[in-house]
Amino acid sequence: MKLSRYAGALVVAAMMTATAPVAYAGPFALPDLVGPYPSDFPVRVNYISVLDGFTELRGSRLDLVQQNLDMAVAINNTATPVEQQRALFDSHYDRLLSLSDGFGRGLGEVFRTALGEGRLPKTEALLGGELARAGGIANSTLLEKQRWNNPRPFETAPERIRYYFGDGTGGTADPYAELFGTSSYPSGHTAQAYRKGIMLADMLPELAPQILARASEVGNSRIVLGVHYPLDVMGARIMGQAAAADRLNDQAFVRLVDEAKNELRSELERSVGVPLADYIESDAPYRSPGAVLDEYRERMTYGFEPVDPAMVNDIPADAAVLLRSVAPHHTDEERLGVLRDTAIPAGYPLDRAGPDGGWLRIDLAAAYTAALNLPQA
């Protein structure tokens, strides 16, 4: 499948760019960054409730806990040299740099150059580094990790794990040194990658499936290093989606997202010197569209079988906002319809019934791909 098959979607993206307001100049004002914003203190308080499917699995499904470890060991032991180096990079450097691979070979480099030269101050303030404004204590995984205090694979089965060292670029680093005695569930690196990736997807919807696939690779990288299990990564995707939805549903905070989006799109287009849609169509993508969808879906469940095939739940209403930029003229119910149509079945490990369930089922890469082809009013 060639990227040119997304030509219709790219036309839509170009229309969105053409009608966007002029980019805001300079960084955010200090009061804009300070807030506070409602989503700094989300109604759910923390993300334990949406992640609590882990409690029952750990308490009553020892076979699945063993499978979780065996999968982690297999992924760690069979990692290729390329996977090892990417995992070390993802561990050592900011998630924003990893996610920029999803922009494409050329556009990713353009982005990293602009970021390094300080030409994207709002984007960097919102998404860059551990202190990114879109983050915060509520979505940091600190409380969630304390809740379960689950030991990591390299401590549970040290004799079965292969250890990889370096920073992924030729430098030296020890990705294990600061992790001894810390909790594995959910993966903080992965939750952050999904949260930042969803924000970037909101800003660049025509590249959303690619960016989201790179977020899923950041999660897989944690398993490659032997510091997380598949369930840690699956839980982190749940949390990253819910945390991003909390931010995007906050109308006060979303103004910052929109300003950063205008800055990002304007600077990228200025840098490449042609309409952004044209450049993307000619660029070498991170993955082929088909590979993106396959890899993303495989990492949603890691091959686990459903634990409750009879479970019934729905996609959370809060999740409709995740498609706001790719389907701007559709209602929340129409967006939820896309999420439902592209979701996996209920009942896989970590999925829940009731109001806290359904987050695991969301295949956001497939939903964006479907929404890109929706007729736009």
PDB file of N, CA, C and O in Angstrom, residues 263-288:
ATOM      1  N   GLU A 263       1.473  26.957  15.532  1.00  0.00           N
ATOM      2  CA  GLU A 263       2.923  27.192  15.463  1.00  0.00           C
ATOM      3  C   GLU A 263       3.620  26.059  14.723  1.00  0.00           C
ATOM      4  O   GLU A 263       4.448  26.300  13.828  1.00  0.00           O
ATOM      5  N   LEU A 264       3.305  24.830  15.079  1.00  0.00           N
ATOM      6  CA  LEU A 264       3.971  23.670  14.493  1.00  0.00           C
ATOM      7  C   LEU A 264       3.717  23.572  12.998  1.00  0.00           C
ATOM      8  O   LEU A 264       4.655  23.437  12.199  1.00  0.00           O
ATOM      9  N   ARG A 265       2.471  23.660  12.594  1.00  0.00           N
ATOM     10  CA  ARG A 265       2.150  23.520  11.171  1.00  0.00           C
ATOM     11  C   ARG A 265       2.740  24.670  10.361  1.00  0.00           C
ATOM     12  O   ARG A 265       3.259  24.471   9.261  1.00  0.00           O
ATOM     13  N   SER A 266       2.671  25.870  10.907  1.00  0.00           N
ATOM     14  CA  SER A 266       3.210  27.028  10.207  1.00  0.00           C
ATOM     15  C   SER A 266       4.720  26.905  10.041  1.00  0.00           C
ATOM     16  O   SER A 266       5.262  27.146   8.956  1.00  0.00           O
ATOM     17  N   GLU A 267       5.427  26.509  11.090  1.00  0.00           N
ATOM     18  CA  GLU A 267       6.883  26.421  11.026  1.00  0.00           C
ATOM     19  C   GLU A 267       7.344  25.279  10.126  1.00  0.00           C
ATOM     20  O   GLU A 267       8.304  25.427   9.359  1.00  0.00           O
ATOM     21  N   LEU A 268       6.663  24.164  10.169  1.00  0.00           N
ATOM     22  CA  LEU A 268       7.039  23.061   9.290  1.00  0.00           C
ATOM     23  C   LEU A 268       6.847  23.448   7.826  1.00  0.00           C
ATOM     24  O   LEU A 268       7.722  23.188   6.982  1.00  0.00           O
ATOM     25  N   GLU A 269       5.724  24.063   7.516  1.00  0.00           N
ATOM     26  CA  GLU A 269       5.473  24.456   6.131  1.00  0.00           C
ATOM     27  C   GLU A 269       6.447  25.534   5.674  1.00  0.00           C
ATOM     28  O   GLU A 269       6.936  25.508   4.535  1.00  0.00           O
ATOM     29  N   ARG A 270       6.751  26.481   6.547  1.00  0.00           N
ATOM     30  CA  ARG A 270       7.740  27.507   6.206  1.00  0.00           C
ATOM     31  C   ARG A 270       9.102  26.874   5.942  1.00  0.00           C
ATOM     32  O   ARG A 270       9.818  27.248   5.004  1.00  0.00           O
ATOM     33  N   SER A 271       9.460  25.874   6.734  1.00  0.00           N
ATOM     34  CA  SER A 271      10.766  25.240   6.608  1.00  0.00           C
ATOM     35  C   SER A 271      10.903  24.424   5.334  1.00  0.00           C
ATOM     36  O   SER A 271      11.964  24.434   4.694  1.00  0.00           O
ATOM     37  N   VAL A 272       9.845  23.708   4.935  1.00  0.00           N
ATOM     38  CA  VAL A 272       9.959  22.865   3.740  1.00  0.00           C
ATOM     39  C   VAL A 272       9.687  23.649   2.466  1.00  0.00           C
ATOM     40  O   VAL A 272      10.056  23.211   1.374  1.00  0.00           O
ATOM     41  N   GLY A 273       9.031  24.811   2.574  1.00  0.00           N
ATOM     42  CA  GLY A 273       8.856  25.685   1.422  1.00  0.00           C
ATOM     43  C   GLY A 273       7.780  25.286   0.442  1.00  0.00           C
ATOM     44  O   GLY A 273       7.677  25.879  -0.640  1.00  0.00           O
ATOM     45  N   VAL A 274       6.996  24.278   0.778  1.00  0.00           N
ATOM     46  CA  VAL A 274       5.874  23.853  -0.074  1.00  0.00           C
ATOM     47  C   VAL A 274       4.707  23.535   0.851  1.00  0.00           C
ATOM     48  O   VAL A 274       4.885  23.389   2.065  1.00  0.00           O
ATOM     49  N   PRO A 275       3.484  23.424   0.292  1.00  0.00           N
ATOM     50  CA  PRO A 275       2.372  23.014   1.154  1.00  0.00           C
ATOM     51  C   PRO A 275       2.698  21.729   1.901  1.00  0.00           C
ATOM     52  O   PRO A 275       3.278  20.787   1.336  1.00  0.00           O
ATOM     53  N   LEU A 276       2.325  21.688   3.143  1.00  0.00           N
ATOM     54  CA  LEU A 276       2.674  20.564   3.997  1.00  0.00           C
ATOM     55  C   LEU A 276       2.163  19.243   3.420  1.00  0.00           C
ATOM     56  O   LEU A 276       2.862  18.219   3.452  1.00  0.00           O
ATOM     57  N   ALA A 277       0.959  19.250   2.876  1.00  0.00           N
ATOM     58  CA  ALA A 277       0.392  18.032   2.292  1.00  0.00           C
ATOM     59  C   ALA A 277       1.265  17.511   1.157  1.00  0.00           C
ATOM     60  O   ALA A 277       1.473  16.297   1.026  1.00  0.00           O
ATOM     61  N   ASP A 278       1.792  18.416   0.323  1.00  0.00           N
ATOM     62  CA  ASP A 278       2.645  17.997  -0.792  1.00  0.00           C
ATOM     63  C   ASP A 278       3.937  17.374  -0.282  1.00  0.00           C
ATOM     64  O   ASP A 278       4.420  16.364  -0.810  1.00  0.00           O
ATOM     65  N   TYR A 279       4.509  17.985   0.733  1.00  0.00           N
ATOM     66  CA  TYR A 279       5.771  17.460   1.271  1.00  0.00           C
ATOM     67  C   TYR A 279       5.555  16.079   1.884  1.00  0.00           C
ATOM     68  O   TYR A 279       6.354  15.158   1.661  1.00  0.00           O
ATOM     69  N   ILE A 280       4.490  15.916   2.654  1.00  0.00           N
ATOM     70  CA  ILE A 280       4.214  14.636   3.296  1.00  0.00           C
ATOM     71  C   ILE A 280       4.030  13.540   2.259  1.00  0.00           C
ATOM     72  O   ILE A 280       4.530  12.416   2.405  1.00  0.00           O
ATOM     73  N   GLU A 281       3.339  13.864   1.179  1.00  0.00           N
ATOM     74  CA  GLU A 281       3.078  12.853   0.151  1.00  0.00           C
ATOM     75  C   GLU A 281       4.370  12.383  -0.518  1.00  0.00           C
ATOM     76  O   GLU A 281       4.479  11.222  -0.928  1.00  0.00           O
ATOM     77  N   SER A 282       5.369  13.245  -0.584  1.00  0.00           N
ATOM     78  CA  SER A 282       6.621  12.880  -1.244  1.00  0.00           C
ATOM     79  C   SER A 282       7.661  12.330  -0.271  1.00  0.00           C
ATOM     80  O   SER A 282       8.696  11.802  -0.685  1.00  0.00           O
ATOM     81  N   ASP A 283       7.404  12.437   1.022  1.00  0.00           N
ATOM     82  CA  ASP A 283       8.372  12.037   2.035  1.00  0.00           C
ATOM     83  C   ASP A 283       8.359  10.518   2.235  1.00  0.00           C
ATOM     84  O   ASP A 283       7.379   9.844   1.919  1.00  0.00           O
ATOM     85  N   ALA A 284       9.463   9.990   2.755  1.00  0.00           N
ATOM     86  CA  ALA A 284       9.532   8.571   3.109  1.00  0.00           C
ATOM     87  C   ALA A 284       8.899   8.380   4.476  1.00  0.00           C
ATOM     88  O   ALA A 284       9.365   8.944   5.463  1.00  0.00           O
ATOM     89  N   PRO A 285       7.817   7.597   4.583  1.00  0.00           N
ATOM     90  CA  PRO A 285       7.115   7.467   5.861  1.00  0.00           C
ATOM     91  C   PRO A 285       7.882   6.584   6.840  1.00  0.00           C
ATOM     92  O   PRO A 285       8.735   5.782   6.451  1.00  0.00           O
ATOM     93  N   TYR A 286       7.534   6.716   8.098  1.00  0.00           N
ATOM     94  CA  TYR A 286       8.096   5.868   9.150  1.00  0.00           C
ATOM     95  C   TYR A 286       7.789   4.407   8.875  1.00  0.00           C
ATOM     96  O   TYR A 286       8.649   3.532   9.025  1.00  0.00           O
ATOM     97  N   ARG A 287       6.577   4.096   8.497  1.00  0.00           N
ATOM     98  CA  ARG A 287       6.154   2.751   8.135  1.00  0.00           C
ATOM     99  C   ARG A 287       5.154   2.870   6.990  1.00  0.00           C
ATOM    100  O   ARG A 287       4.519   3.901   6.799  1.00  0.00           O
ATOM    101  N   SER A 288       4.986   1.792   6.251  1.00  0.00           N
ATOM    102  CA  SER A 288       3.913   1.776   5.264  1.00  0.00           C
ATOM    103  C   SER A 288       2.582   1.829   6.006  1.00  0.00           C
ATOM    104  O   SER A 288       2.481   1.368   7.146  1.00  0.00           O
TER     105      SER A 288
END
